[in-house]
N, CA, C and O atoms as CSV, one atom per row, in Angstrom:
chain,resi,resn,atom,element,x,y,z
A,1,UNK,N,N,48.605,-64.600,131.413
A,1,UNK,CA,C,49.593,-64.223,130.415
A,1,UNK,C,C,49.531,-62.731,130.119
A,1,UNK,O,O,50.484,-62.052,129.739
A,2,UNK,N,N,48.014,-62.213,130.391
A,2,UNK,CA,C,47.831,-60.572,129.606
A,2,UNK,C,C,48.703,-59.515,130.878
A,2,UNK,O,O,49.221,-58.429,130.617
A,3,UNK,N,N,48.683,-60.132,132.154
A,3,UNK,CA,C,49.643,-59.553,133.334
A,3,UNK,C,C,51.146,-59.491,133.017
A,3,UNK,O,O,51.880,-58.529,133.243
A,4,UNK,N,N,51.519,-60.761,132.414
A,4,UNK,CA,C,52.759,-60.704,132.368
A,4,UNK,C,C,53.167,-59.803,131.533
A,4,UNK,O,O,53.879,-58.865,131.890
A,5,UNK,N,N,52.726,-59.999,130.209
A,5,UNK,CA,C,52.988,-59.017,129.066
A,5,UNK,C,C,53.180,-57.844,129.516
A,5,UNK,O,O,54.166,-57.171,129.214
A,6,UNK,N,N,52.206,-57.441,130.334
A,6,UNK,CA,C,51.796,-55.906,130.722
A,6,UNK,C,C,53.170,-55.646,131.739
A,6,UNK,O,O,53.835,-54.630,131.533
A,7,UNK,N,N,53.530,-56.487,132.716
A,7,UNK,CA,C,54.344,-55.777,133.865
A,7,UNK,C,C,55.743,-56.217,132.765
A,7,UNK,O,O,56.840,-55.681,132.924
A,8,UNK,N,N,55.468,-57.348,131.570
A,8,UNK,CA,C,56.834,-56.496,130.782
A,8,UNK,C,C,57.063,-55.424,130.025
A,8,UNK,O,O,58.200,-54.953,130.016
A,9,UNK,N,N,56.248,-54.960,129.411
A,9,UNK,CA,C,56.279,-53.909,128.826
A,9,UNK,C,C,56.245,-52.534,129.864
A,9,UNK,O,O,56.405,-51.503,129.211
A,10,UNK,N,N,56.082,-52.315,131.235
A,10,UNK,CA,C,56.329,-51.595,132.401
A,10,UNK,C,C,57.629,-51.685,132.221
A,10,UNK,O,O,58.378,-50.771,131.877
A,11,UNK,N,N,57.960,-53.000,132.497
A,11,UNK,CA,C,59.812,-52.847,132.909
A,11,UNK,C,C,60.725,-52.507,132.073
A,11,UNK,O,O,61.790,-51.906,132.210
A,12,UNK,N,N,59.990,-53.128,130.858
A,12,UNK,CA,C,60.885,-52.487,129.424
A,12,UNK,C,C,61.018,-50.853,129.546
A,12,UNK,O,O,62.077,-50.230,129.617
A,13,UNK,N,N,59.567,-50.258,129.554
A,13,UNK,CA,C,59.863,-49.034,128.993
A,13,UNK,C,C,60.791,-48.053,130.423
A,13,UNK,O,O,61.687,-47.222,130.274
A,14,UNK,N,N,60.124,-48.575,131.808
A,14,UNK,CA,C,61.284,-48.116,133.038
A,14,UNK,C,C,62.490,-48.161,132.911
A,14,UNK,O,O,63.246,-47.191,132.973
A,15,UNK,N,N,62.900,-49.706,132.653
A,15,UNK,CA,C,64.449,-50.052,132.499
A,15,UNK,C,C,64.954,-48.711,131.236
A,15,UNK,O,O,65.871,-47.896,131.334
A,16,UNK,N,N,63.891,-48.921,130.034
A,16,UNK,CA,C,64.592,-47.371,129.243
A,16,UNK,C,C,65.220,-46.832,129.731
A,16,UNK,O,O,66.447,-46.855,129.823
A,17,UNK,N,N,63.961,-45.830,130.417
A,17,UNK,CA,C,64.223,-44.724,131.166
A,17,UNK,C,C,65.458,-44.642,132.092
A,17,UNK,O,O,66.223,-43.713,131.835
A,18,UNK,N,N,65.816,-45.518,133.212
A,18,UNK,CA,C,66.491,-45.402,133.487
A,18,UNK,C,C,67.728,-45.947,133.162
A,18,UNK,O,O,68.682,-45.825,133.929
A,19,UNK,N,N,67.822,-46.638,131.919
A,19,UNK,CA,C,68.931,-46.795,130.805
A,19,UNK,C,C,69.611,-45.208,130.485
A,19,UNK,O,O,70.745,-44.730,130.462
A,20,UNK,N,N,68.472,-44.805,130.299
A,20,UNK,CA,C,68.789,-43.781,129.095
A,20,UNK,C,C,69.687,-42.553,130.246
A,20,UNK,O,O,70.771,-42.040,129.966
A,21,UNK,N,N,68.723,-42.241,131.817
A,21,UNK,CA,C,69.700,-41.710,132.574
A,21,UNK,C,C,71.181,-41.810,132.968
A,21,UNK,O,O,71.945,-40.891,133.261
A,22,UNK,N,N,71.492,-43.544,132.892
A,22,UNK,CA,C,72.704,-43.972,133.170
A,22,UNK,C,C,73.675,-43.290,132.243
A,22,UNK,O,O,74.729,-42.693,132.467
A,23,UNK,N,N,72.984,-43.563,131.092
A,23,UNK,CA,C,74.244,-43.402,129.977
A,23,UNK,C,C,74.589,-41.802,129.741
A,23,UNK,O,O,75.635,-41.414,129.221
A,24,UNK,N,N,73.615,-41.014,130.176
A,24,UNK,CA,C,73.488,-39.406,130.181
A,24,UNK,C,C,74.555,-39.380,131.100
A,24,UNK,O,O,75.583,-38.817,130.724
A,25,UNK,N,N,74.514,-39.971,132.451
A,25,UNK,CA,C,75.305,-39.402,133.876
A,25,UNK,C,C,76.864,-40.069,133.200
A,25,UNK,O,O,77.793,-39.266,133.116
A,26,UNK,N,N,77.052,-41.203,132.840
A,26,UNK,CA,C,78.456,-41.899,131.931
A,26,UNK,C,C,78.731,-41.400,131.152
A,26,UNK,O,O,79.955,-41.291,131.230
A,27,UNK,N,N,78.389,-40.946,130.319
A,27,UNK,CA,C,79.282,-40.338,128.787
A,27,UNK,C,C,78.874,-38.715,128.515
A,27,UNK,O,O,79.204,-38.017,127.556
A,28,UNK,N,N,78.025,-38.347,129.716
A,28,UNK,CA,C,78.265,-36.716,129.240
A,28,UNK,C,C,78.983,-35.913,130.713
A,28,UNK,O,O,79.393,-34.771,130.916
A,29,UNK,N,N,78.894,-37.017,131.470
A,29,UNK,CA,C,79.405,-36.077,132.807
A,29,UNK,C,C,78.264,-35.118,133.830
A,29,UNK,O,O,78.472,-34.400,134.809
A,30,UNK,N,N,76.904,-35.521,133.034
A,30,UNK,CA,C,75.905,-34.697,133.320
A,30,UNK,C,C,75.301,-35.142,134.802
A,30,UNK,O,O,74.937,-36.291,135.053
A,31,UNK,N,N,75.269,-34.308,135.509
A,31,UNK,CA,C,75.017,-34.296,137.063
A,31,UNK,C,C,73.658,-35.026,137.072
A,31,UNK,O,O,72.735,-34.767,136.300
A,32,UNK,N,N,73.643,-35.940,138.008
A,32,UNK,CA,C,72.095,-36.952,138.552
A,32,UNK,C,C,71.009,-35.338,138.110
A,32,UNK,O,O,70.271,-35.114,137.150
A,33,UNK,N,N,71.330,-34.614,139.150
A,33,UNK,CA,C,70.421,-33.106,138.940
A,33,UNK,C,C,69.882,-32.519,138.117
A,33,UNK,O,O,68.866,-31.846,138.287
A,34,UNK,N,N,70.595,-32.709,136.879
A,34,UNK,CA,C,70.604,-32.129,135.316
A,34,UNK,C,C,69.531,-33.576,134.640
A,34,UNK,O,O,68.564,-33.374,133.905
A,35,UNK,N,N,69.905,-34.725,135.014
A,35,UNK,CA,C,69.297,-35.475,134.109
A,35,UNK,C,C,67.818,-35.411,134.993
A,35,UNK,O,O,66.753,-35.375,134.377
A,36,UNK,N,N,67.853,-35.402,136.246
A,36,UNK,CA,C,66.237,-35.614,136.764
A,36,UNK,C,C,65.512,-34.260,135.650
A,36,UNK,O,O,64.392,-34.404,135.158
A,37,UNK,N,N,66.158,-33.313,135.458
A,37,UNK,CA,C,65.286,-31.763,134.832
A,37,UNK,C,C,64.939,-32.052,133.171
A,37,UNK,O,O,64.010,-31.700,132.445
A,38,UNK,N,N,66.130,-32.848,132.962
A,38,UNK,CA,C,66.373,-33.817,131.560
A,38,UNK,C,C,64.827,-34.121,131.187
A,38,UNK,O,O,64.024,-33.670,130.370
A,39,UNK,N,N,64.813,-35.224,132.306
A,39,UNK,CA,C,63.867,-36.287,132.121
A,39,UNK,C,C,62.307,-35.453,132.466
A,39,UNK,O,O,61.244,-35.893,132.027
A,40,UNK,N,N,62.383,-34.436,133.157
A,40,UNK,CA,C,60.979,-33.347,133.821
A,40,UNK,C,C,60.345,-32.904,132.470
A,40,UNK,O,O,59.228,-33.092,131.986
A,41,UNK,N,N,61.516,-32.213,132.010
A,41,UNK,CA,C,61.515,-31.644,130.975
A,41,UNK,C,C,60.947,-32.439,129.106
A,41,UNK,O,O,60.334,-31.889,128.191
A,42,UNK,N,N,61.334,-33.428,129.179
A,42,UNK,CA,C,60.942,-34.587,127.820
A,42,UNK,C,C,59.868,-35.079,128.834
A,42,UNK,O,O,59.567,-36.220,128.485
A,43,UNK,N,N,59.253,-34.763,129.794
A,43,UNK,CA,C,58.117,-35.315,130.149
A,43,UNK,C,C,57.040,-34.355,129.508
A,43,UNK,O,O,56.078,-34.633,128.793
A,44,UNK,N,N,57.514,-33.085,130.004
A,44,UNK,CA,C,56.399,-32.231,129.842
A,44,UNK,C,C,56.354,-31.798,127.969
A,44,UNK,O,O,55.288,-31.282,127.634
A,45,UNK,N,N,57.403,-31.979,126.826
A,45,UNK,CA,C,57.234,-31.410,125.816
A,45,UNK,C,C,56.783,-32.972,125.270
A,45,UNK,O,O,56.079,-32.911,124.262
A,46,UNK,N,N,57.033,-34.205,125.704
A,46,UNK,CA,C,55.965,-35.167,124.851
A,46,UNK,C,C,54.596,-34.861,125.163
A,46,UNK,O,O,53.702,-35.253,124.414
A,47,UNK,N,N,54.283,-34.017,126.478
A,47,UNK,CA,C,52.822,-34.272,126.917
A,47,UNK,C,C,52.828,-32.748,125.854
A,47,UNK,O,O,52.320,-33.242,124.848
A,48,UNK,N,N,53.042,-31.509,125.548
A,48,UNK,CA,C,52.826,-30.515,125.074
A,48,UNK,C,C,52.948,-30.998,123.661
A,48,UNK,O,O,52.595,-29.926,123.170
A,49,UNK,N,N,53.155,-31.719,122.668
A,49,UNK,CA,C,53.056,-32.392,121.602
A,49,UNK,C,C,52.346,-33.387,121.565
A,49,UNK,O,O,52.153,-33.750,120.404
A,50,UNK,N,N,51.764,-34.128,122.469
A,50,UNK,CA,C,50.520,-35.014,122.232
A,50,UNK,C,C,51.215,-36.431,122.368
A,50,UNK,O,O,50.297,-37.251,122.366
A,51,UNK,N,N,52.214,-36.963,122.464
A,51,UNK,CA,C,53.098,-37.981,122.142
A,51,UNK,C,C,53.264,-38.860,123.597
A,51,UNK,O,O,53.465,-40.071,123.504
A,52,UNK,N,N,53.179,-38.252,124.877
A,52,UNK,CA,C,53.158,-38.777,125.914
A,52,UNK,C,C,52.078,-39.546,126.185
A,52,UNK,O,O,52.295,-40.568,126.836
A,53,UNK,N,N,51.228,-39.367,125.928
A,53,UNK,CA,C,50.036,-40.656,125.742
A,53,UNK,C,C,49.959,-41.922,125.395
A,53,UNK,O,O,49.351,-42.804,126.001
A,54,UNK,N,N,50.690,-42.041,124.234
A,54,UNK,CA,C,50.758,-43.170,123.388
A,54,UNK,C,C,51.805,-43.865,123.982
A,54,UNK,O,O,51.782,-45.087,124.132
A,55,UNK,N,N,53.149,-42.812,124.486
A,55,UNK,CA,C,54.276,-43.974,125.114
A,55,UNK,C,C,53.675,-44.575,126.883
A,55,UNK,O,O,54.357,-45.362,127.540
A,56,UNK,N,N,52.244,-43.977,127.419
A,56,UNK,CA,C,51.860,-43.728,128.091
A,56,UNK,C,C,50.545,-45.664,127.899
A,56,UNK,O,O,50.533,-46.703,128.558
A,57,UNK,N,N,50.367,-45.560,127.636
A,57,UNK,CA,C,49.437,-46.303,126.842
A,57,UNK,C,C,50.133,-47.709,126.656
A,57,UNK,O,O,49.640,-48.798,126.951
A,58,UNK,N,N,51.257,-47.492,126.161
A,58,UNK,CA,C,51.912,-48.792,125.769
A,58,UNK,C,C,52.515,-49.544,127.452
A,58,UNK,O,O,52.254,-50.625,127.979
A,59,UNK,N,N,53.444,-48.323,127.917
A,59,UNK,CA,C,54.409,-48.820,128.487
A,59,UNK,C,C,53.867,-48.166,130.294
A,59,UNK,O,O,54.696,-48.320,131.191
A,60,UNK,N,N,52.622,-47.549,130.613
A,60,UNK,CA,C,52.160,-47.194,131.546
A,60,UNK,C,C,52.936,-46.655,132.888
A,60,UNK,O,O,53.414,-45.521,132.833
A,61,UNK,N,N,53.050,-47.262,133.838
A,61,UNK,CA,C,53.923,-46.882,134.634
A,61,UNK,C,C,55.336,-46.602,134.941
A,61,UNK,O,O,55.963,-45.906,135.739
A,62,UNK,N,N,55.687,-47.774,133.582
A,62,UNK,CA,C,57.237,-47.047,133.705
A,62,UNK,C,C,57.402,-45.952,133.107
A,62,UNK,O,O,58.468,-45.400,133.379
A,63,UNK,N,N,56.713,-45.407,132.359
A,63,UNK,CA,C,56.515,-43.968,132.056
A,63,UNK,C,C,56.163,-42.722,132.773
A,63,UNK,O,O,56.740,-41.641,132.659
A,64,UNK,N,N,54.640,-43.139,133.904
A,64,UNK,CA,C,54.782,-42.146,134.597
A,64,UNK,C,C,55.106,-42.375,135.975
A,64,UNK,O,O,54.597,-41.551,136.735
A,65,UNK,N,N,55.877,-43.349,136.559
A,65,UNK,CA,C,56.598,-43.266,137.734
A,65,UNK,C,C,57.839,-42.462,137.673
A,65,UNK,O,O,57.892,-41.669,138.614
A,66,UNK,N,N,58.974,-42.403,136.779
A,66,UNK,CA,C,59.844,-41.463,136.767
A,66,UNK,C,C,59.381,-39.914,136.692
A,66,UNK,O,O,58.304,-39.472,136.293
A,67,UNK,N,N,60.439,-39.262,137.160
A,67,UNK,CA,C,60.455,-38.105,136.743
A,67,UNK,C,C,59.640,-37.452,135.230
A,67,UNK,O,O,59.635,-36.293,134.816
A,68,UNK,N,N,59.228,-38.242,134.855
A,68,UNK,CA,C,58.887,-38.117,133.299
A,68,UNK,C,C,56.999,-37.885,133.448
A,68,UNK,O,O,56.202,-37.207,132.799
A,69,UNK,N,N,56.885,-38.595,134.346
A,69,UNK,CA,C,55.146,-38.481,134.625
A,69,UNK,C,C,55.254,-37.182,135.432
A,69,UNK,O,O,55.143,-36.195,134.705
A,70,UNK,N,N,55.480,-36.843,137.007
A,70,UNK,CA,C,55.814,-35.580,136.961
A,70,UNK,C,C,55.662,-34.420,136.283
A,70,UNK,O,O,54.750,-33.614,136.467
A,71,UNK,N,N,56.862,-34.291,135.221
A,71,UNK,CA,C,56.408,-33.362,134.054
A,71,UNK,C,C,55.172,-33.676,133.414
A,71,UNK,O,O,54.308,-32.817,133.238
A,72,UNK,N,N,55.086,-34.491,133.170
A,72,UNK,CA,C,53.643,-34.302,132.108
A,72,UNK,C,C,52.586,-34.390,132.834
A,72,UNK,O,O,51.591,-35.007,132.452
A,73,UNK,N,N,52.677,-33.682,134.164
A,73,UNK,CA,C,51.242,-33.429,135.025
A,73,UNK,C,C,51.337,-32.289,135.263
A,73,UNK,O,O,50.329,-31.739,135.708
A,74,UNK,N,N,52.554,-31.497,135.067
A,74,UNK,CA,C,53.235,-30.169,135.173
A,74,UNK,C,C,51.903,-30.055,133.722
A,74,UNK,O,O,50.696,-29.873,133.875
A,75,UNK,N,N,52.801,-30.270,132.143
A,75,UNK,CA,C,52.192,-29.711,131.855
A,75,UNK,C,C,50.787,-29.835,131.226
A,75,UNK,O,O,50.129,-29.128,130.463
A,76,UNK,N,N,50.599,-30.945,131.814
A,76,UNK,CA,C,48.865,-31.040,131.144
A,76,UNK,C,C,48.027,-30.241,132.318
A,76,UNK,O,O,46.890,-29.945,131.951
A,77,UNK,N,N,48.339,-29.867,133.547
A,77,UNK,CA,C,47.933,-28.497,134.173
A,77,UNK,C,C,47.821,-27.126,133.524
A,77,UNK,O,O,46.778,-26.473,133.571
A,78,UNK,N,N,48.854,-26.739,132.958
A,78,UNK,CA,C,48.858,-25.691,132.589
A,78,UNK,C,C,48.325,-25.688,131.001
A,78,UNK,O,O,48.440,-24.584,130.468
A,79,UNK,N,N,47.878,-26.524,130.335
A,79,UNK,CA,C,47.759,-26.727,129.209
A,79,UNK,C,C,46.262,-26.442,129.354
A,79,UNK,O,O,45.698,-25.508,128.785
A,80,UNK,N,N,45.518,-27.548,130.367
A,80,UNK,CA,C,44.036,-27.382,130.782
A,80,UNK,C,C,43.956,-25.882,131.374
A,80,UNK,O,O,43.097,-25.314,130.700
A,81,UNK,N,N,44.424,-25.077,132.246
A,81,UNK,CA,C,44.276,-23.463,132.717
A,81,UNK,C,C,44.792,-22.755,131.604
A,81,UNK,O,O,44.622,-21.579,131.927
A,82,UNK,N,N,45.269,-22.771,130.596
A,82,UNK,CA,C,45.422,-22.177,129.940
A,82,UNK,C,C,44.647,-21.763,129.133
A,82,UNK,O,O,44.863,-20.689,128.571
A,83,UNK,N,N,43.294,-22.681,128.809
A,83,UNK,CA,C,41.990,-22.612,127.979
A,83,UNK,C,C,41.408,-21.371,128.800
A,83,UNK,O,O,40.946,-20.326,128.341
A,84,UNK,N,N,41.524,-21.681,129.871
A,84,UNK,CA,C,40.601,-20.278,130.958
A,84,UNK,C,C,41.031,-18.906,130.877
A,84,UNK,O,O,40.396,-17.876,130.648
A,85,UNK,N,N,42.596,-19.177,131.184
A,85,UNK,CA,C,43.117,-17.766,131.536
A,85,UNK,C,C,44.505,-17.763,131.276
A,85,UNK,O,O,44.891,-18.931,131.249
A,86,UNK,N,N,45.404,-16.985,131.078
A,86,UNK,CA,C,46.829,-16.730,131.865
A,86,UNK,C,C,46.947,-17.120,132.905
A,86,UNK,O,O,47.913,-17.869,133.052
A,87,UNK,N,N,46.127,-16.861,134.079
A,87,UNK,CA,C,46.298,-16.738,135.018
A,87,UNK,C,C,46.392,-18.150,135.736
A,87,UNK,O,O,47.077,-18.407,136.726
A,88,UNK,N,N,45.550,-19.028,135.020
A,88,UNK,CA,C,45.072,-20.401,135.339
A,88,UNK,C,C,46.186,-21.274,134.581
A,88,UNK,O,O,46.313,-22.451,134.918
A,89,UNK,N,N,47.058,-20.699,133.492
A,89,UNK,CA,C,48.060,-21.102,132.703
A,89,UNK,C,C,49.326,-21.468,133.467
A,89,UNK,O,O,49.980,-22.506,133.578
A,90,UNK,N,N,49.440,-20.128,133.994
A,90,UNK,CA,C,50.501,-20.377,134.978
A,90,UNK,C,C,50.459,-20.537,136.438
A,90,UNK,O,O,51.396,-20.280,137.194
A,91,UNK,N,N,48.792,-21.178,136.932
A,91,UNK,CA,C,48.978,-21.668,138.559
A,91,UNK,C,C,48.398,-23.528,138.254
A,91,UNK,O,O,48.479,-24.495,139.011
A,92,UNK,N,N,47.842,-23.419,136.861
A,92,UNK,CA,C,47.164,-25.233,136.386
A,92,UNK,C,C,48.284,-26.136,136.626
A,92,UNK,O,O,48.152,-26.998,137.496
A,93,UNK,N,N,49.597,-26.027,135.825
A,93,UNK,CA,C,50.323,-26.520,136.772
A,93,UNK,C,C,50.657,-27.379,137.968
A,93,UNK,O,O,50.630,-28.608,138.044
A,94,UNK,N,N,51.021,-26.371,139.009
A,94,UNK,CA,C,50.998,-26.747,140.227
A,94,UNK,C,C,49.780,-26.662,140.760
A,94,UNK,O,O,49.866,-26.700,141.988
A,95,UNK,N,N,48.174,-26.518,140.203
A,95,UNK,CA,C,47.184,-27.216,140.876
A,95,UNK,C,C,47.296,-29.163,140.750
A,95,UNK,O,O,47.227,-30.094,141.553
A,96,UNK,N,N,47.474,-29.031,139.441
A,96,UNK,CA,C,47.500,-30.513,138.926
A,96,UNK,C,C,48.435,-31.083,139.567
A,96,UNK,O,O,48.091,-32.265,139.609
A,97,UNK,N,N,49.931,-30.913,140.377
A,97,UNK,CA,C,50.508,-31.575,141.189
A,97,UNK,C,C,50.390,-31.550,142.308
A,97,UNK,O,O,50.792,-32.467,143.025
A,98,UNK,N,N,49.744,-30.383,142.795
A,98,UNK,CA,C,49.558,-30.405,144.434
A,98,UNK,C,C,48.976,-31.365,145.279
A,98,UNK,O,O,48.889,-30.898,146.414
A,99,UNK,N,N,48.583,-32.396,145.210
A,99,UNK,CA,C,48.235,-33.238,145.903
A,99,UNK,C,C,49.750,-34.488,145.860
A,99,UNK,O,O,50.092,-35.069,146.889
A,100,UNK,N,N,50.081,-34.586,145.246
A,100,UNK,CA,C,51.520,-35.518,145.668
A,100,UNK,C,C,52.455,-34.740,145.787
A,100,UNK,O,O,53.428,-35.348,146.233
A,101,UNK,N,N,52.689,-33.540,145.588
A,101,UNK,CA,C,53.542,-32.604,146.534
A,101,UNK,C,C,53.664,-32.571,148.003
A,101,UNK,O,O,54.596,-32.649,148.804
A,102,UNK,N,N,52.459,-32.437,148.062
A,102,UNK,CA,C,52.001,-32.358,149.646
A,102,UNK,C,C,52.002,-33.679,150.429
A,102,UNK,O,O,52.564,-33.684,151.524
A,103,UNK,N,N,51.474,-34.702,150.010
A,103,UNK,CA,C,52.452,-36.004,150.120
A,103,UNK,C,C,53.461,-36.557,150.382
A,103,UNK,O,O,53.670,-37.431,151.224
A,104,UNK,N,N,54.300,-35.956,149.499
A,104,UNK,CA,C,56.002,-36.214,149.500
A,104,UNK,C,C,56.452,-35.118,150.469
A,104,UNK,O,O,57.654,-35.187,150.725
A,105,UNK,N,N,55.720,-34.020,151.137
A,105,UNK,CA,C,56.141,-33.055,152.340
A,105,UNK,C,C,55.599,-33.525,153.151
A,105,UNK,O,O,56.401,-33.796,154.046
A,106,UNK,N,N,54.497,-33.848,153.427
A,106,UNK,CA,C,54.259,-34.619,154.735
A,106,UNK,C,C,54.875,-35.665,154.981
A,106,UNK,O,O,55.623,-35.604,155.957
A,107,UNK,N,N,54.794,-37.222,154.087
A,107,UNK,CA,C,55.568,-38.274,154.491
A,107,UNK,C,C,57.055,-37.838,154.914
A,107,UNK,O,O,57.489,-38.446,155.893
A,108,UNK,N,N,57.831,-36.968,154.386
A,108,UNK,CA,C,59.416,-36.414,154.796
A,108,UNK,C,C,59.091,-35.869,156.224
A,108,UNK,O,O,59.961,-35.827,157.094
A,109,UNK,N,N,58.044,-35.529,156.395
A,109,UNK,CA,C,58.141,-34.200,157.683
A,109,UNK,C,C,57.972,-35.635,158.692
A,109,UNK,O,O,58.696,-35.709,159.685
A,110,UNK,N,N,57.077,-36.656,158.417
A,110,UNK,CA,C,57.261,-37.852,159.442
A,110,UNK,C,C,58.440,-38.309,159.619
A,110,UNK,O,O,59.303,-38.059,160.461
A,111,UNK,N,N,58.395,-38.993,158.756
A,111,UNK,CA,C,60.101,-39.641,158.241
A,111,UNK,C,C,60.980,-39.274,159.265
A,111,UNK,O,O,61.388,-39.967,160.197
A,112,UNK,N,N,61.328,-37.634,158.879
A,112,UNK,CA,C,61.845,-37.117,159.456
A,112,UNK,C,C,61.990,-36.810,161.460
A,112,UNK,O,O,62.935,-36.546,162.204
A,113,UNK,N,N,60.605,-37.017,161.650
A,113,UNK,CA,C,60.535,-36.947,163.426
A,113,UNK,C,C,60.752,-37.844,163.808
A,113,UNK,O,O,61.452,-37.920,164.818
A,114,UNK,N,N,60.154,-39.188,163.053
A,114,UNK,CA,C,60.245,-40.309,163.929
A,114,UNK,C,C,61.831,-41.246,163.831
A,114,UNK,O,O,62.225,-42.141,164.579
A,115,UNK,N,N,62.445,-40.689,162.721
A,115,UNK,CA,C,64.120,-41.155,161.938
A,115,UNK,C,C,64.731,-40.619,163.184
A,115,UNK,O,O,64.126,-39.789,163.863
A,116,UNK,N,N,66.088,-41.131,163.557
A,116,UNK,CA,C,67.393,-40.551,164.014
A,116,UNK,C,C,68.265,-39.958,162.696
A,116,UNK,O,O,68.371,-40.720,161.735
A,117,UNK,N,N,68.870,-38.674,162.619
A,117,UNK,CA,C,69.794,-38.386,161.727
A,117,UNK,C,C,71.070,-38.415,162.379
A,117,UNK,O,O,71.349,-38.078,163.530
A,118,UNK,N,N,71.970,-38.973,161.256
A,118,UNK,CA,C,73.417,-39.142,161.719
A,118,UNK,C,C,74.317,-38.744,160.517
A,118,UNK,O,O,73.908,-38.881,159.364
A,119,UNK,N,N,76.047,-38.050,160.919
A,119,UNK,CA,C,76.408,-37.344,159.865
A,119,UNK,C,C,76.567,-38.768,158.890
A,119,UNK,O,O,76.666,-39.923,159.303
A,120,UNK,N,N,76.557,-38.262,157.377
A,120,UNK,CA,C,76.863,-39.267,156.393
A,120,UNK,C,C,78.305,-40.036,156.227
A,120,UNK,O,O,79.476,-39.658,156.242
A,121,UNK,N,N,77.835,-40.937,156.110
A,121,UNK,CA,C,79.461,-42.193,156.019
A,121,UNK,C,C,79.044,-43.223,157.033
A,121,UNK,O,O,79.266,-44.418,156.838
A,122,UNK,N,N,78.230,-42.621,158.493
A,122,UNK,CA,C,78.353,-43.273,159.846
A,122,UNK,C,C,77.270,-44.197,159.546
A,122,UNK,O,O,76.920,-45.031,160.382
């Protein structure tokens, strides 16, 4: 029963999330593009206010599988280098994502050799 609960409260807080994109791209006209930066962006200022944890905590992965976890690895990087330096402020960051960056460029760079590409529609 403590599984089920759990992968509902995943789907609840995902389905949100991507509730909350739908209705952004429907009633404001706002480009898929704009809402992924949307969602980057309320990732990284709940994690810079302390608040991403707790929705983090409750609702786990559907929180940080979107775009929304992302940001808040953006900025709990730069939050941790920032104790050190400037310098560590603004590369903590992209230390803290570089390993699924590089991931998501390698798996594409396969993808990509072993795929046929064809123009779109076909």
């Amino acid at each position: 029963m403590q599984y089920f609960l759990t992968y509902l409260k995943v789907f609840a807080v995902g389905g949100l999330v991507c509730a909350t994109g739908q209705i952004l791209i429907n009633k404001t006209k706002m480009t898929s593009a704009r809402v992924l930066v949307t969602f980057l962006l309320a990732g990284a200022a709940l994690e810079a206010v302390g608040l991403f944890r707790y929705i983090e905590d409750f609702g786990k992965a559907g929180i940080t599988i979107p775009i929304t976890g992302f940001g808040k690895s953006l900025a709990a990087g730069a939050i941790e280098g920032a104790k050190q330096g400037l310098y560590q402020a603004c590369t903590g960051g992209l230390a803290a994502v570089s390993a699924g960056l590089t991931a998501a460029i390698a798996f594409g760079f396969v993808i990509a050799l072993v795929s046929k590409s064809r123009p779109k529609g076909t």
